[in-house]
Coordinates of C-alpha atoms in Angstrom, one line a residue:
Chain A
X1 CA -14.0 94.7 -23.9
X2 CA -14.0 90.9 -23.5
X3 CA -17.4 89.4 -22.9
X4 CA -18.4 86.4 -20.8
X5 CA -18.6 84.4 -24.0
X6 CA -15.0 85.3 -24.8
X7 CA -13.9 84.2 -21.4
X8 CA -15.7 80.8 -21.8
X9 CA -14.2 80.4 -25.3
X10 CA -10.7 81.0 -23.9
X11 CA -11.4 78.6 -21.1
X12 CA -12.5 75.9 -23.5
X13 CA -9.5 76.4 -25.8
X14 CA -7.3 75.9 -22.7
X15 CA -9.1 72.7 -21.6
X16 CA -6.8 70.1 -23.2
X17 CA -3.9 71.4 -21.1
X18 CA -5.9 71.0 -17.8
X19 CA -5.2 68.0 -15.6
X20 CA -8.8 66.9 -15.3
X21 CA -9.3 66.9 -19.1
X22 CA -6.1 65.0 -19.7
X23 CA -7.2 62.5 -17.1
X24 CA -10.6 62.1 -18.7
X25 CA -9.1 61.8 -22.2
X26 CA -6.6 59.1 -21.2
X27 CA -9.0 57.1 -18.9
X28 CA -12.4 57.5 -20.6
X29 CA -12.4 59.1 -24.1
X30 CA -9.5 57.1 -25.7
X31 CA -10.7 53.7 -24.2
X32 CA -14.3 54.5 -25.3
X33 CA -13.4 55.4 -28.9
X34 CA -11.0 52.4 -29.0
X35 CA -13.9 50.2 -28.1
X36 CA -16.5 51.9 -30.3
X37 CA -14.3 52.3 -33.4
X38 CA -11.6 49.6 -33.0
X39 CA -8.3 50.1 -34.8
X40 CA -5.9 47.3 -35.7
X41 CA -2.3 47.8 -34.8
X42 CA -0.3 48.5 -38.0
X43 CA 2.5 46.0 -38.6
X44 CA 6.1 46.8 -37.7
X45 CA 9.1 47.1 -40.0
X46 CA 9.7 49.0 -43.2
X47 CA 6.9 49.5 -45.7
X48 CA 7.0 47.2 -48.8
X49 CA 9.7 48.1 -51.2
X50 CA 8.5 49.3 -54.6
X51 CA 11.6 50.9 -56.1
X52 CA 15.3 50.0 -55.7
X53 CA 15.9 53.0 -53.5
X54 CA 13.3 51.8 -51.0
X55 CA 15.6 48.9 -50.2
X56 CA 18.4 51.1 -48.9
X57 CA 19.0 52.4 -45.4
X58 CA 16.0 50.6 -43.9
X59 CA 15.4 50.9 -40.2
X60 CA 14.9 48.2 -37.6
X61 CA 13.7 49.3 -34.2
X62 CA 13.5 46.2 -32.1
X63 CA 11.9 46.5 -28.7
X64 CA 12.4 43.4 -26.5
X65 CA 10.8 43.5 -23.0
X66 CA 13.1 42.0 -20.4
X67 CA 11.9 39.1 -18.2
X68 CA 13.5 40.6 -15.1
X69 CA 12.1 44.1 -14.8
X70 CA 14.6 45.4 -12.2
X71 CA 18.0 47.0 -12.2
X72 CA 19.4 43.5 -11.9
X73 CA 17.6 42.5 -15.1
X74 CA 18.8 45.6 -16.9
X75 CA 22.4 45.0 -15.7
X76 CA 22.3 41.4 -17.0
X77 CA 21.2 42.7 -20.4
X78 CA 23.9 45.4 -20.4
X79 CA 26.4 42.7 -19.3
X80 CA 25.3 40.3 -22.1
X81 CA 25.9 43.0 -24.7
X82 CA 29.2 44.0 -23.3
X83 CA 30.4 40.4 -23.0
X84 CA 29.6 39.7 -26.6
X85 CA 30.6 43.0 -28.2
X86 CA 33.4 41.5 -30.4
X87 CA 31.2 38.7 -31.6
X88 CA 28.3 41.0 -32.4
X89 CA 30.5 43.5 -34.3
X90 CA 32.2 40.7 -36.2
X91 CA 28.8 39.3 -37.1
X92 CA 27.6 42.7 -38.3
X93 CA 30.8 43.1 -40.4
X94 CA 30.1 39.8 -42.0
X95 CA 26.5 40.7 -42.8
X96 CA 28.0 43.6 -44.7
X97 CA 24.9 45.5 -45.4
X98 CA 24.5 47.3 -42.0
X99 CA 25.2 51.0 -41.8
X100 CA 24.6 51.4 -38.0
X101 CA 23.5 49.1 -35.2
X102 CA 23.2 49.9 -31.5
X103 CA 21.7 48.5 -28.3
X104 CA 19.8 50.7 -25.9
X105 CA 18.0 50.0 -22.6
X106 CA 14.7 52.0 -22.3
X107 CA 12.6 51.3 -19.3
X108 CA 12.6 47.5 -19.0
X109 CA 13.3 46.9 -22.6
X110 CA 16.5 46.0 -24.4
X111 CA 16.3 47.6 -27.8
X112 CA 18.3 47.1 -31.0
X113 CA 18.2 49.9 -33.5
X114 CA 19.9 49.4 -36.8
X115 CA 20.0 50.7 -40.4
X116 CA 20.6 48.2 -43.1
X117 CA 20.3 47.6 -46.8
X118 CA 18.2 45.0 -48.5
X119 CA 15.3 42.8 -47.5
X120 CA 14.3 42.5 -43.8
X121 CA 14.2 38.7 -43.8
X122 CA 17.5 38.4 -45.5
X123 CA 19.1 40.8 -43.0
X124 CA 17.8 38.9 -40.0
X125 CA 18.7 35.5 -41.6
X126 CA 22.2 36.7 -42.3
X127 CA 22.5 38.3 -38.9
X128 CA 21.4 35.2 -37.0
X129 CA 23.4 32.9 -39.2
X130 CA 26.6 34.8 -38.3
X131 CA 25.9 35.6 -34.6
X132 CA 23.0 33.5 -33.6
X133 CA 24.8 31.6 -30.9
X134 CA 25.9 34.9 -29.3
X135 CA 22.5 36.5 -29.6
X136 CA 21.0 33.6 -27.6
X137 CA 22.6 35.2 -24.5
X138 CA 20.5 38.4 -25.2
X139 CA 17.3 36.6 -26.3
X140 CA 17.2 34.4 -23.2
X141 CA 16.8 37.5 -21.0
X142 CA 13.7 38.6 -23.1
X143 CA 10.1 37.7 -22.6
X144 CA 9.1 34.9 -25.1
X145 CA 12.8 34.4 -26.0
X146 CA 12.8 30.8 -25.0
X147 CA 10.5 30.0 -27.9
X148 CA 13.2 30.8 -30.5
X149 CA 16.4 29.6 -28.7
X150 CA 18.7 28.4 -30.1
X151 CA 18.2 31.2 -32.7
X152 CA 20.7 29.8 -35.2
X153 CA 18.6 26.7 -35.5
X154 CA 15.2 28.5 -35.6
X155 CA 15.9 31.1 -38.3
X156 CA 12.3 31.3 -39.6
X157 CA 10.7 31.4 -36.2
X158 CA 13.3 34.0 -35.1
X159 CA 12.5 36.2 -38.2
X160 CA 8.8 36.2 -37.2
X161 CA 9.7 36.8 -33.6
X162 CA 11.8 39.9 -34.5
X163 CA 9.2 41.2 -36.9
X164 CA 6.6 41.0 -34.2
X165 CA 8.8 43.2 -32.0
X166 CA 9.9 45.7 -34.7
X167 CA 8.1 49.0 -34.3
X168 CA 5.5 50.3 -36.7
X169 CA 7.1 53.0 -38.8
X170 CA 4.7 56.0 -39.0
X171 CA 4.9 57.5 -42.5
X172 CA 6.6 60.9 -43.0
X173 CA 3.4 62.6 -44.1
X174 CA 0.6 63.7 -41.9
X175 CA -2.0 61.6 -43.8
X176 CA 0.3 58.6 -44.3
X177 CA -1.2 56.8 -41.2
X178 CA -4.7 57.0 -42.9
X179 CA -3.3 55.4 -46.0
X180 CA -1.7 52.6 -44.0
X181 CA -4.9 51.9 -42.1
X182 CA -6.8 51.8 -45.4
X183 CA -4.3 49.5 -46.9
X184 CA -4.5 47.2 -43.9
X185 CA -8.3 46.9 -44.6
X186 CA -7.7 46.4 -48.3
X187 CA -9.1 49.8 -49.2
X188 CA -7.0 51.2 -52.0
X189 CA -9.6 53.6 -53.4
X190 CA -8.4 57.0 -54.7
X191 CA -11.5 58.7 -53.4
X192 CA -13.8 58.0 -50.6
X193 CA -16.3 59.6 -48.2
X194 CA -13.7 60.5 -45.6
X195 CA -13.8 62.9 -42.7
X196 CA -10.4 64.6 -42.5
X197 CA -11.3 66.0 -39.1
X198 CA -11.0 62.4 -37.8
X199 CA -7.2 62.3 -38.5
X200 CA -6.3 63.2 -34.9
X201 CA -8.6 60.5 -33.5
X202 CA -7.2 57.9 -36.0
X203 CA -3.7 58.7 -35.0
X204 CA -4.5 58.6 -31.3
X205 CA -6.2 55.3 -31.6
X206 CA -3.4 53.8 -33.6
X207 CA -1.0 54.9 -30.8
X208 CA -3.3 53.4 -28.3
X209 CA -3.2 50.1 -30.1
X210 CA 0.5 50.5 -30.9
X211 CA 2.1 52.4 -28.0
X212 CA 5.7 52.3 -29.4
X213 CA 6.3 53.5 -32.9
X214 CA 9.1 55.0 -35.0
X215 CA 8.2 58.5 -36.2
X216 CA 8.9 59.0 -39.9
X217 CA 11.6 57.4 -42.0
X218 CA 14.2 59.5 -40.3
X219 CA 16.9 61.9 -41.5
X220 CA 19.6 60.7 -43.8
X221 CA 22.8 62.7 -44.6
X222 CA 23.4 60.6 -47.8
X223 CA 20.1 59.0 -48.8
X224 CA 20.0 56.6 -51.6
X225 CA 23.4 55.0 -51.1
X226 CA 24.2 51.5 -49.7
X227 CA 26.8 50.7 -47.1
X228 CA 28.8 49.0 -49.8
X229 CA 28.7 52.1 -52.1
X230 CA 29.8 54.4 -49.2
X231 CA 32.7 52.1 -48.4
X232 CA 33.8 51.8 -52.0
X233 CA 33.6 55.6 -52.5
X234 CA 35.6 56.2 -49.4
X235 CA 38.1 53.5 -50.3
X236 CA 37.8 51.7 -47.0
X237 CA 37.0 48.3 -48.5
X238 CA 35.4 45.1 -47.7
Chain B
X1 CA -10.7 73.9 -76.0
X2 CA -7.3 75.5 -76.8
X3 CA -4.5 76.0 -74.3
X4 CA -5.0 79.8 -74.1
X5 CA -8.7 79.4 -73.3
X6 CA -7.9 76.9 -70.6
X7 CA -5.3 79.3 -69.2
X8 CA -7.9 82.2 -69.1
X9 CA -10.4 79.9 -67.3
X10 CA -7.7 78.8 -64.8
X11 CA -6.7 82.4 -64.0
X12 CA -10.5 83.2 -63.5
X13 CA -10.6 80.2 -61.2
X14 CA -7.6 81.3 -59.2
X15 CA -8.9 84.9 -59.0
X16 CA -12.2 83.5 -57.6
X17 CA -10.3 82.1 -54.6
X18 CA -10.2 85.6 -53.2
X19 CA -13.4 87.6 -53.1
X20 CA -11.6 90.9 -52.6
X21 CA -9.1 90.3 -55.5
X22 CA -8.2 93.6 -57.1
X23 CA -8.0 93.7 -60.9
X24 CA -4.5 94.6 -62.0
X25 CA -2.8 92.6 -59.3
X26 CA -1.5 89.0 -59.0
X27 CA -4.5 86.6 -58.5
X28 CA -2.6 84.9 -55.7
X29 CA 0.7 85.7 -53.9
X30 CA -0.4 89.3 -54.4
X31 CA 1.6 90.9 -51.6
X32 CA 5.4 90.4 -52.1
X33 CA 8.8 91.9 -51.6
X34 CA 11.7 91.8 -54.1
X35 CA 15.3 91.0 -53.0
X36 CA 18.7 91.1 -54.7
X37 CA 21.2 88.3 -54.4
X38 CA 23.4 85.8 -56.1
X39 CA 23.6 82.0 -56.6
X40 CA 26.8 79.9 -56.4
X41 CA 26.4 76.3 -57.5
X42 CA 28.1 73.5 -55.6
X43 CA 30.9 71.4 -57.0
X44 CA 28.5 68.5 -57.2
X45 CA 25.9 70.5 -59.2
X46 CA 28.2 70.7 -62.2
X47 CA 28.0 67.0 -62.8
X48 CA 24.3 66.7 -62.4
X49 CA 23.0 69.6 -64.6
X50 CA 24.5 71.3 -67.6
X51 CA 22.3 74.5 -67.2
X52 CA 24.4 77.6 -67.1
X53 CA 23.6 78.6 -63.5
X54 CA 24.9 75.2 -62.3
X55 CA 28.1 75.5 -64.4
X56 CA 29.3 79.1 -63.8
X57 CA 30.9 80.1 -60.5
X58 CA 28.2 82.6 -59.7
X59 CA 25.1 84.2 -61.2
X60 CA 23.0 87.2 -60.1
X61 CA 19.6 86.3 -58.7
X62 CA 16.4 88.2 -58.1
X63 CA 13.9 86.8 -55.5
X64 CA 10.3 87.7 -54.8
X65 CA 8.9 86.5 -51.5
X66 CA 5.2 86.6 -51.1
X67 CA 2.2 85.7 -49.0
X68 CA -0.1 83.2 -50.6
X69 CA -3.3 85.1 -50.5
X70 CA -4.8 86.9 -53.5
X71 CA -6.1 89.7 -51.2
X72 CA -4.6 93.1 -51.7
X73 CA -4.8 93.6 -47.9
X74 CA -1.6 92.5 -46.1
X75 CA -1.9 89.9 -43.4
X76 CA 1.6 88.6 -42.7
X77 CA 0.7 86.9 -39.5
X78 CA -2.2 84.8 -40.8
X79 CA -1.6 81.1 -41.3
X80 CA -0.9 81.0 -45.1
X81 CA 1.3 79.5 -47.8
X82 CA 4.3 81.7 -48.7
X83 CA 6.1 81.9 -52.0
X84 CA 9.7 82.3 -53.1
X85 CA 10.2 83.0 -56.8
X86 CA 13.8 83.0 -57.9
X87 CA 15.2 84.4 -61.2
X88 CA 18.7 83.3 -62.1
X89 CA 20.3 85.9 -64.5
X90 CA 22.5 84.4 -67.2
X91 CA 25.5 85.7 -69.1
X92 CA 23.6 86.4 -72.4
X93 CA 20.9 88.5 -70.7
X94 CA 18.4 85.6 -70.6
X95 CA 17.2 84.1 -67.4
X96 CA 15.6 81.1 -65.8
X97 CA 13.1 80.9 -63.0
X98 CA 12.4 78.5 -60.1
X99 CA 9.1 79.0 -58.3
X100 CA 8.6 77.5 -54.9
X101 CA 6.3 77.7 -51.9
X102 CA 6.1 76.6 -48.3
X103 CA 3.6 73.9 -49.1
X104 CA 5.5 70.7 -50.0
X105 CA 2.7 69.2 -52.1
X106 CA -0.1 70.6 -54.3
X107 CA -3.9 70.0 -54.0
X108 CA -4.7 68.3 -57.3
X109 CA -2.9 66.3 -60.0
X110 CA -4.8 67.5 -63.1
X111 CA -6.3 70.7 -64.6
X112 CA -9.9 69.4 -64.6
X113 CA -9.5 68.6 -60.9
X114 CA -8.2 72.0 -60.3
X115 CA -11.4 73.5 -61.7
X116 CA -13.4 71.4 -59.3
X117 CA -11.2 72.3 -56.4
X118 CA -11.5 76.0 -57.2
X119 CA -15.3 75.7 -57.4
X120 CA -15.5 73.8 -54.1
X121 CA -12.9 76.0 -52.2
X122 CA -14.6 79.3 -53.1
X123 CA -14.3 81.5 -50.0
X124 CA -17.2 81.2 -47.6
X125 CA -18.0 83.3 -44.6
X126 CA -15.9 82.2 -41.7
X127 CA -17.9 80.8 -38.8
X128 CA -16.3 81.0 -35.4
X129 CA -16.9 77.6 -33.7
X130 CA -18.8 78.0 -30.5
X131 CA -17.3 76.8 -27.2
X132 CA -19.9 74.1 -27.0
X133 CA -19.0 72.8 -30.5
X134 CA -15.3 72.9 -29.5
X135 CA -16.1 70.7 -26.4
X136 CA -18.0 68.3 -28.6
X137 CA -15.0 68.1 -31.0
X138 CA -12.7 67.4 -28.0
X139 CA -15.0 64.6 -26.8
X140 CA -14.8 63.1 -30.2
X141 CA -11.0 63.4 -30.1
X142 CA -11.0 65.9 -32.9
X143 CA -9.1 69.2 -32.8
X144 CA -11.4 72.1 -32.5
X145 CA -11.3 74.7 -35.3
X146 CA -9.0 77.6 -34.5
X147 CA -10.7 80.9 -34.1
X148 CA -10.2 83.0 -37.2
X149 CA -7.7 85.9 -36.8
X150 CA -9.2 89.4 -36.3
X151 CA -10.5 90.8 -39.6
X152 CA -10.9 87.5 -41.4
X153 CA -14.4 87.3 -42.8
X154 CA -14.1 84.6 -45.4
X155 CA -11.9 81.6 -46.0
X156 CA -11.5 78.8 -48.5
X157 CA -10.7 76.3 -45.7
X158 CA -14.1 74.7 -45.3
X159 CA -14.5 74.1 -49.1
X160 CA -11.0 72.8 -49.4
X161 CA -11.7 70.3 -46.6
X162 CA -14.9 69.2 -48.2
X163 CA -13.0 68.6 -51.4
X164 CA -10.3 66.6 -49.6
X165 CA -12.9 64.5 -47.9
X166 CA -14.0 63.3 -51.3
X167 CA -10.5 63.2 -52.9
X168 CA -7.7 61.5 -51.0
X169 CA -5.0 62.9 -53.3
X170 CA -5.8 66.4 -51.8
X171 CA -5.8 65.4 -48.2
X172 CA -2.0 65.9 -47.6
X173 CA -1.9 69.4 -49.0
X174 CA -5.1 70.4 -47.2
X175 CA -3.8 69.2 -43.8
X176 CA -0.5 70.9 -44.5
X177 CA -2.2 74.1 -45.4
X178 CA -4.3 73.9 -42.2
X179 CA -1.3 73.7 -40.0
X180 CA 1.2 75.7 -42.0
X181 CA 1.3 78.8 -39.8
X182 CA 3.2 82.1 -40.4
X183 CA 7.1 82.3 -40.6
X184 CA 8.9 84.7 -38.3
X185 CA 10.9 85.7 -41.4
X186 CA 10.8 85.0 -45.2
X187 CA 14.4 83.8 -44.6
X188 CA 13.3 81.2 -42.0
X189 CA 11.0 79.0 -44.1
X190 CA 11.7 76.1 -46.4
X191 CA 10.3 76.4 -50.0
X192 CA 9.4 73.6 -52.4
X193 CA 9.2 73.7 -56.2
X194 CA 6.6 70.9 -55.9
X195 CA 6.7 69.7 -59.5
X196 CA 9.1 67.3 -61.2
X197 CA 11.6 68.6 -63.7
X198 CA 14.0 66.7 -65.9
X199 CA 17.6 67.7 -65.6
X200 CA 20.3 66.7 -68.1
X201 CA 23.9 66.2 -67.0
X202 CA 27.0 67.2 -69.1
X203 CA 27.4 63.5 -69.9
X204 CA 23.8 63.4 -71.3
X205 CA 22.2 61.5 -68.4
X206 CA 18.6 62.7 -67.8
X207 CA 17.2 62.5 -64.3
X208 CA 13.7 63.4 -62.8
X209 CA 14.2 65.8 -59.9
X210 CA 12.4 68.0 -57.4
X211 CA 14.0 71.2 -56.0
X212 CA 13.6 72.8 -52.6
X213 CA 15.2 75.7 -50.8
X214 CA 16.4 75.1 -47.2
X215 CA 17.1 78.2 -45.1
X216 CA 20.5 78.3 -43.5
X217 CA 19.1 80.2 -40.6
X218 CA 16.6 77.4 -40.0
X219 CA 12.8 77.1 -40.1
X220 CA 10.9 79.0 -37.5
X221 CA 7.2 79.9 -37.3
X222 CA 5.4 82.5 -35.1
X223 CA 3.5 81.1 -32.1
X224 CA 0.1 79.8 -33.3
X225 CA -1.6 81.1 -30.2
X226 CA -0.1 84.6 -30.4
X227 CA -2.2 87.4 -31.9
X228 CA -1.4 87.7 -35.6
X229 CA 0.5 90.8 -36.7
X230 CA -0.5 92.2 -40.1
X231 CA 2.7 93.8 -41.3
X232 CA 6.2 92.6 -40.3
X233 CA 7.8 90.4 -42.9
X234 CA 9.3 93.1 -45.2
X235 CA 10.6 95.1 -42.3
X236 CA 12.1 92.0 -40.7
X237 CA 13.8 91.1 -44.0
X238 CA 15.2 94.7 -44.4
X239 CA 16.6 94.6 -40.8
X240 CA 18.0 91.1 -41.2
X241 CA 19.8 91.8 -44.5
X242 CA 21.0 95.1 -43.1
X243 CA 22.9 93.1 -40.5
X244 CA 24.1 90.1 -42.5
X245 CA 23.1 88.3 -45.8
X246 CA 20.6 85.5 -45.6
X247 CA 21.3 82.2 -47.3
X248 CA 19.4 79.3 -48.7
X249 CA 20.7 75.9 -49.8
X250 CA 19.2 74.5 -53.0
X251 CA 18.5 70.8 -52.6
X252 CA 17.7 68.5 -55.5
X253 CA 16.0 65.2 -54.9
X254 CA 16.4 62.6 -57.6
X255 CA 13.3 60.5 -58.3
X256 CA 13.2 56.8 -59.4
X257 CA 11.1 55.0 -62.0
X258 CA 7.8 54.3 -60.2
X259 CA 7.9 57.6 -58.2
X260 CA 5.1 60.1 -58.8
X261 CA 6.9 62.0 -61.6
X262 CA 3.8 63.7 -63.0
X263 CA 1.7 64.1 -59.9
X264 CA 2.5 67.1 -57.6
X265 CA 0.1 65.8 -54.9
X266 CA 2.3 62.8 -54.1
X267 CA 5.5 63.1 -52.0
X268 CA 8.6 61.1 -52.9
X269 CA 10.1 58.7 -50.3
X270 CA 12.7 60.3 -48.0
X271 CA 15.2 57.7 -49.1
X272 CA 15.8 59.3 -52.6
X273 CA 19.2 60.6 -53.4
X274 CA 19.5 64.3 -52.4
X275 CA 22.1 66.6 -53.8
X276 CA 23.1 70.1 -52.6
X277 CA 23.0 72.1 -55.8
X278 CA 24.3 75.4 -54.5
X279 CA 23.8 78.4 -52.2
X280 CA 21.6 81.5 -52.7
X281 CA 22.8 84.6 -50.9
X282 CA 20.4 87.4 -50.4
X283 CA 22.1 90.8 -50.0
X284 CA 19.4 93.5 -49.8
X285 CA 15.8 94.3 -50.3
X286 CA 15.6 95.8 -53.8
X287 CA 15.4 99.6 -54.0
X288 CA 12.8 99.6 -56.7
X289 CA 10.0 97.5 -55.4
X290 CA 7.6 98.3 -58.3
X291 CA 10.0 96.6 -60.6
X292 CA 11.3 93.9 -58.3
X293 CA 8.1 92.9 -56.7
X294 CA 5.1 94.1 -58.8
X295 CA 6.0 94.3 -62.5
X296 CA 8.4 91.4 -62.6
X297 CA 6.8 88.2 -64.0
X298 CA 8.0 84.8 -63.2
X299 CA 7.1 81.5 -65.0
X300 CA 7.9 78.0 -63.8
X301 CA 8.4 77.0 -67.4
X302 CA 11.0 79.6 -68.2
X303 CA 13.9 77.2 -68.4
X304 CA 17.2 76.9 -70.1
X305 CA 19.0 74.0 -71.8
X306 CA 19.7 71.4 -69.2
X307 CA 16.3 71.6 -67.4
X308 CA 12.9 70.6 -68.9
X309 CA 9.4 70.3 -67.7
X310 CA 8.1 66.8 -66.8
X311 CA 4.8 65.4 -68.0
X312 CA 3.1 66.9 -64.9
X313 CA -0.1 68.5 -66.4
X314 CA -0.3 71.2 -63.7
X315 CA 3.3 72.3 -64.4
X316 CA 2.6 72.4 -68.1
X317 CA -0.6 74.4 -67.7
X318 CA 1.2 76.9 -65.5
X319 CA 3.2 78.3 -68.5
X320 CA 0.2 79.9 -70.1
X321 CA -1.6 80.7 -66.8
X322 CA 1.4 82.8 -65.7
X323 CA 1.4 84.6 -69.1
X324 CA -2.3 85.4 -69.0
X325 CA -2.0 86.6 -65.4
X326 CA 0.9 88.8 -66.5
X327 CA -1.1 90.3 -69.3
X328 CA -4.0 91.1 -67.0
X329 CA -1.9 93.0 -64.6
X330 CA 0.3 94.7 -67.2
X331 CA 3.4 92.9 -65.8
X332 CA 6.6 92.7 -67.7
X333 CA 6.1 89.9 -70.2
X334 CA 8.1 86.8 -69.5
X335 CA 10.4 86.3 -72.5
X336 CA 11.0 82.6 -73.1
X337 CA 14.5 81.7 -74.0
X338 CA 13.9 80.9 -77.7
X339 CA 11.4 78.2 -76.9

């Protein structure tokens, strides 16, 4: 027969699903631990490439907050993409290393998600060299965009600007975020005096510092192949 | 110290991970079920590996699914690693094995570290965390410890965690083990061979690879909050195969220079080339379970021309460990193919 102790235990196990606890966690516990044990936001973009295969099918998840946070602002952004679709596609064709690219509006952000081969800075430099003048129409609608317009004449600043808005890519493995945080602090030790029970807190605080992230490196149907190899194999050229 | 002595000590160490281990049974993965089936390689497989089972249209296969525990008492519903050992029967009467488990990475990279891990992870009495301690954990943004399932008196989890706190290479496997759960079916789990092997293509090109089985029926675990059921996996498999065969795709990931080729604790990046090597079809639970699940002996180093072991010291040590274990339980000795 269940005792009072069992009842209390079941009550406690169910606490995280209760509204009051969720409120306390979001408004008090997370801010307290973020203040007591500060966590630096991990940088966006792909992890450093070590092997040739790491340079293939890289992700860019660019989140750009719109200046005008209303339906009118969102419509302007949608209009800018629609009006410049041919120029953007032609530019991406000329870059040549892009597998997929798409624009998405989420909340009051215009987002560009793409999968490309090669180095990030080269990708952005090529991209902006080919469609910079068109991309200005998008960038001018975005907070901080005026700092890098005209993009085609501010390539280095634009690369930095994009990098700052590219999402942190959480590693595929459960403990990968710990390794990234250690690397950010210059800690490359194989062994330490860790407390693995703190993994949920470390992840929570990273997501507090870095609210938008990309989860894992993503599924790939044909990993390890460049856009050029796929085109060649399929006989569709360029 | 010679290899056989190391193997004896390793089997002792593995046996020590279960305090109720019964002499004459497997030291881990003790409870299992044997299944009959066949393997058909893909078109692509033929150009990547010259081993016979990737060149012929179809070979007979024997599979043993198992719970990870070394306890002779069946607890299908406990959160535990599961095993899938596959034997490919070849035309000349020889065979080759592929041993996989639901844990994608292993705990340690070397034999010496395994001894330390086994010492640290010796089962200790399970202490149910008090509600007050659970609240304290929540306040610290930690996840409170799950209550042990009914009947569980001891567990290696606390020792394994303490080992992982000191050795970062073990952290991934320990976290994965902690959250691994129980599959609704042996046919609804993904199994990983963990180690790196070297495969040779018909044109002589050698590649470092890792294998894994992906269930065509998809991966599905039981609800973590549901009361654990002790005995359902064999019956579920019998019922499932009575209705329709179950299938697994054999995936082969190709490593690159610089990847962890000799370290089973380290995952490879998701961007590595991945090849579908074939499909395993499971037809029925074997009629003779003594032969198909108990006396049969697998060995991850039982290979054929076209597949070799890598420099991974854990993989290399497993050859003798499996032989010693087989002798101790009077299993059918594992004949190596002329090696």
